[in-house]
Amino acid sequence: QVQLVESGGGLVQAGGSLRLSCAASGRAFSRYAKGWFRQSTGKEREFVAATSWSGGTTYYADSVKGRFTISRDNAKNTVDLQMNSLKPEDTAVYYCAASTRGSSQYEDMYDYWGQGTQVTVSS
């Protein structure tokens, strides 16, 4: 069983930066693909970024490409999301997720989810 816990959310002004971190329990976590998703009020959850189990392949939503960077440290069982040049439309609850079936932009491919961390970007 894998448990995921996100941290690092908060309130930031537009143009600022935040770094989200997701810590996992379970030794097999290092072999799972990882992803970040987000959900804004009144909207469906959407894909943000994903990385393969090795970290050698990464994917980003067009809306965050060039501003967000996903990275993982398999030795520490963590996956981070560095968010730069934040915009008010980035305001959402951010979730990390782990997949035993490979990295993907699709929620259904992920087996484990964290509880989420709130990110609020003020204009």
PDB file of C-alpha atoms in Angstrom:
ATOM      1  CA  GLN A   1       0.000   0.000   0.000  1.00  0.00           C
ATOM      2  CA  VAL A   2       1.219   3.499  -0.867  1.00  0.00           C
ATOM      3  CA  GLN A   3       0.252   6.645   0.993  1.00  0.00           C
ATOM      4  CA  LEU A   4       0.937  10.068  -0.484  1.00  0.00           C
ATOM      5  CA  VAL A   5       1.118  13.345   1.438  1.00  0.00           C
ATOM      6  CA  GLU A   6       1.433  16.699  -0.312  1.00  0.00           C
ATOM      7  CA  SER A   7       2.936  19.830   1.216  1.00  0.00           C
ATOM      8  CA  GLY A   8       4.108  23.270   0.161  1.00  0.00           C
ATOM      9  CA  GLY A   9       0.853  24.882  -0.858  1.00  0.00           C
ATOM     10  CA  GLY A  10      -0.087  28.379   0.190  1.00  0.00           C
ATOM     11  CA  LEU A  11      -0.897  31.904  -0.891  1.00  0.00           C
ATOM     12  CA  VAL A  12       1.374  33.679  -3.370  1.00  0.00           C
ATOM     13  CA  GLN A  13       1.122  36.758  -5.549  1.00  0.00           C
ATOM     14  CA  ALA A  14       0.938  36.487  -9.302  1.00  0.00           C
ATOM     15  CA  GLY A  15       4.397  36.084 -10.767  1.00  0.00           C
ATOM     16  CA  GLY A  16       5.667  34.314  -7.672  1.00  0.00           C
ATOM     17  CA  SER A  17       6.830  30.763  -7.118  1.00  0.00           C
ATOM     18  CA  LEU A  18       5.922  27.788  -4.971  1.00  0.00           C
ATOM     19  CA  ARG A  19       7.389  24.336  -4.639  1.00  0.00           C
ATOM     20  CA  LEU A  20       5.049  21.461  -3.879  1.00  0.00           C
ATOM     21  CA  SER A  21       6.367  18.230  -2.492  1.00  0.00           C
ATOM     22  CA  CYS A  22       4.775  14.807  -2.263  1.00  0.00           C
ATOM     23  CA  ALA A  23       6.165  12.268   0.181  1.00  0.00           C
ATOM     24  CA  ALA A  24       5.293   8.625  -0.140  1.00  0.00           C
ATOM     25  CA  SER A  25       5.364   5.615   2.096  1.00  0.00           C
ATOM     26  CA  GLY A  26       6.018   2.204   0.647  1.00  0.00           C
ATOM     27  CA  ARG A  27       9.260   0.878  -0.795  1.00  0.00           C
ATOM     28  CA  ALA A  28       7.750   0.237  -4.226  1.00  0.00           C
ATOM     29  CA  PHE A  29       7.028   3.936  -4.729  1.00  0.00           C
ATOM     30  CA  SER A  30      10.314   4.441  -6.526  1.00  0.00           C
ATOM     31  CA  ARG A  31       9.143   2.123  -9.312  1.00  0.00           C
ATOM     32  CA  TYR A  32       5.871   3.974  -9.912  1.00  0.00           C
ATOM     33  CA  ALA A  33       5.229   6.738 -12.401  1.00  0.00           C
ATOM     34  CA  LYS A  34       4.144   9.979 -10.724  1.00  0.00           C
ATOM     35  CA  GLY A  35       1.819  12.763 -11.638  1.00  0.00           C
ATOM     36  CA  TRP A  36       0.412  16.041 -10.429  1.00  0.00           C
ATOM     37  CA  PHE A  37      -3.182  17.059 -11.046  1.00  0.00           C
ATOM     38  CA  ARG A  38      -5.216  20.035  -9.909  1.00  0.00           C
ATOM     39  CA  GLN A  39      -8.834  20.952  -9.370  1.00  0.00           C
ATOM     40  CA  SER A  40     -10.240  24.456  -9.283  1.00  0.00           C
ATOM     41  CA  THR A  41     -13.559  25.312  -7.686  1.00  0.00           C
ATOM     42  CA  GLY A  42     -16.385  24.245  -9.939  1.00  0.00           C
ATOM     43  CA  LYS A  43     -14.124  22.489 -12.432  1.00  0.00           C
ATOM     44  CA  GLU A  44     -13.071  18.940 -13.067  1.00  0.00           C
ATOM     45  CA  ARG A  45      -9.683  17.743 -11.975  1.00  0.00           C
ATOM     46  CA  GLU A  46      -7.083  18.255 -14.700  1.00  0.00           C
ATOM     47  CA  PHE A  47      -3.636  16.968 -15.522  1.00  0.00           C
ATOM     48  CA  VAL A  48      -0.652  19.166 -14.710  1.00  0.00           C
ATOM     49  CA  ALA A  49       2.542  17.109 -15.066  1.00  0.00           C
ATOM     50  CA  ALA A  50       3.840  13.555 -14.968  1.00  0.00           C
ATOM     51  CA  THR A  51       7.137  11.724 -14.822  1.00  0.00           C
ATOM     52  CA  SER A  52       8.149   8.172 -15.586  1.00  0.00           C
ATOM     53  CA  TRP A  53       9.445   5.917 -12.816  1.00  0.00           C
ATOM     54  CA  SER A  54      13.041   6.745 -13.730  1.00  0.00           C
ATOM     55  CA  GLY A  55      12.409  10.442 -14.190  1.00  0.00           C
ATOM     56  CA  GLY A  56      13.745  10.190 -17.713  1.00  0.00           C
ATOM     57  CA  THR A  57      10.468  11.214 -19.343  1.00  0.00           C
ATOM     58  CA  THR A  58       8.257  14.093 -18.298  1.00  0.00           C
ATOM     59  CA  TYR A  59       4.959  15.451 -19.585  1.00  0.00           C
ATOM     60  CA  TYR A  60       3.252  18.784 -18.998  1.00  0.00           C
ATOM     61  CA  ALA A  61      -0.095  20.331 -19.696  1.00  0.00           C
ATOM     62  CA  ASP A  62       0.175  23.106 -22.254  1.00  0.00           C
ATOM     63  CA  SER A  63      -1.067  25.591 -19.672  1.00  0.00           C
ATOM     64  CA  VAL A  64       1.966  25.052 -17.422  1.00  0.00           C
ATOM     65  CA  LYS A  65       4.676  24.153 -19.912  1.00  0.00           C
ATOM     66  CA  GLY A  66       7.738  26.327 -19.432  1.00  0.00           C
ATOM     67  CA  ARG A  67       6.602  27.459 -15.968  1.00  0.00           C
ATOM     68  CA  PHE A  68       6.303  24.220 -13.959  1.00  0.00           C
ATOM     69  CA  THR A  69       8.896  21.494 -13.482  1.00  0.00           C
ATOM     70  CA  ILE A  70       8.269  18.032 -12.091  1.00  0.00           C
ATOM     71  CA  SER A  71      11.125  16.153 -10.463  1.00  0.00           C
ATOM     72  CA  ARG A  72      11.524  13.066  -8.343  1.00  0.00           C
ATOM     73  CA  ASP A  73      14.009  11.696  -5.862  1.00  0.00           C
ATOM     74  CA  ASN A  74      13.619   7.956  -5.654  1.00  0.00           C
ATOM     75  CA  ALA A  75      16.046   7.701  -2.752  1.00  0.00           C
ATOM     76  CA  LYS A  76      13.825   9.997  -0.696  1.00  0.00           C
ATOM     77  CA  ASN A  77      10.507   8.717  -2.088  1.00  0.00           C
ATOM     78  CA  THR A  78       9.443  12.199  -3.103  1.00  0.00           C
ATOM     79  CA  VAL A  79       8.146  13.946  -6.176  1.00  0.00           C
ATOM     80  CA  ASP A  80       8.161  17.734  -6.387  1.00  0.00           C
ATOM     81  CA  LEU A  81       6.470  20.328  -8.538  1.00  0.00           C
ATOM     82  CA  GLN A  82       8.322  23.612  -8.921  1.00  0.00           C
ATOM     83  CA  MET A  83       5.870  26.287  -9.991  1.00  0.00           C
ATOM     84  CA  ASN A  84       7.198  29.583 -11.338  1.00  0.00           C
ATOM     85  CA  SER A  85       5.512  32.625 -12.870  1.00  0.00           C
ATOM     86  CA  LEU A  86       2.276  31.697 -11.160  1.00  0.00           C
ATOM     87  CA  LYS A  87      -0.992  33.095 -12.457  1.00  0.00           C
ATOM     88  CA  PRO A  88      -4.363  33.509 -10.749  1.00  0.00           C
ATOM     89  CA  GLU A  89      -5.709  30.742 -12.973  1.00  0.00           C
ATOM     90  CA  ASP A  90      -3.250  28.341 -11.338  1.00  0.00           C
ATOM     91  CA  THR A  91      -5.318  28.586  -8.152  1.00  0.00           C
ATOM     92  CA  ALA A  92      -6.483  25.079  -7.289  1.00  0.00           C
ATOM     93  CA  VAL A  93      -6.084  22.122  -4.998  1.00  0.00           C
ATOM     94  CA  TYR A  94      -3.060  20.199  -6.232  1.00  0.00           C
ATOM     95  CA  TYR A  95      -2.904  16.422  -5.942  1.00  0.00           C
ATOM     96  CA  CYS A  96      -0.030  14.060  -6.438  1.00  0.00           C
ATOM     97  CA  ALA A  97      -0.676  10.576  -7.728  1.00  0.00           C
ATOM     98  CA  ALA A  98       1.220   7.367  -8.379  1.00  0.00           C
ATOM     99  CA  SER A  99       0.716   4.873 -11.172  1.00  0.00           C
ATOM    100  CA  THR A 100       1.794   1.269 -11.485  1.00  0.00           C
ATOM    101  CA  ARG A 101       0.969   1.372 -15.198  1.00  0.00           C
ATOM    102  CA  GLY A 102       3.234   4.106 -16.462  1.00  0.00           C
ATOM    103  CA  SER A 103       3.091   7.871 -16.638  1.00  0.00           C
ATOM    104  CA  SER A 104      -0.021   9.357 -18.169  1.00  0.00           C
ATOM    105  CA  GLN A 105      -2.151  12.455 -18.387  1.00  0.00           C
ATOM    106  CA  TYR A 106      -5.242  10.370 -17.605  1.00  0.00           C
ATOM    107  CA  GLU A 107      -6.552  10.089 -14.072  1.00  0.00           C
ATOM    108  CA  ASP A 108      -7.740   6.527 -14.566  1.00  0.00           C
ATOM    109  CA  MET A 109      -4.154   5.363 -14.954  1.00  0.00           C
ATOM    110  CA  TYR A 110      -3.270   6.366 -11.390  1.00  0.00           C
ATOM    111  CA  ASP A 111      -3.719   3.983  -8.491  1.00  0.00           C
ATOM    112  CA  TYR A 112      -2.845   6.123  -5.485  1.00  0.00           C
ATOM    113  CA  TRP A 113      -3.744   9.712  -4.618  1.00  0.00           C
ATOM    114  CA  GLY A 114      -2.819  12.216  -1.956  1.00  0.00           C
ATOM    115  CA  GLN A 115      -5.288  14.410  -0.083  1.00  0.00           C
ATOM    116  CA  GLY A 116      -4.290  17.565  -1.924  1.00  0.00           C
ATOM    117  CA  THR A 117      -2.755  20.909  -1.016  1.00  0.00           C
ATOM    118  CA  GLN A 118      -4.297  24.311  -1.714  1.00  0.00           C
ATOM    119  CA  VAL A 119      -2.489  26.793  -3.925  1.00  0.00           C
ATOM    120  CA  THR A 120      -3.935  30.289  -4.153  1.00  0.00           C
ATOM    121  CA  VAL A 121      -2.483  32.899  -6.502  1.00  0.00           C
ATOM    122  CA  SER A 122      -3.628  36.469  -5.924  1.00  0.00           C
ATOM    123  CA  SER A 123      -3.684  39.066  -8.677  1.00  0.00           C
TER     124      SER A 123
END
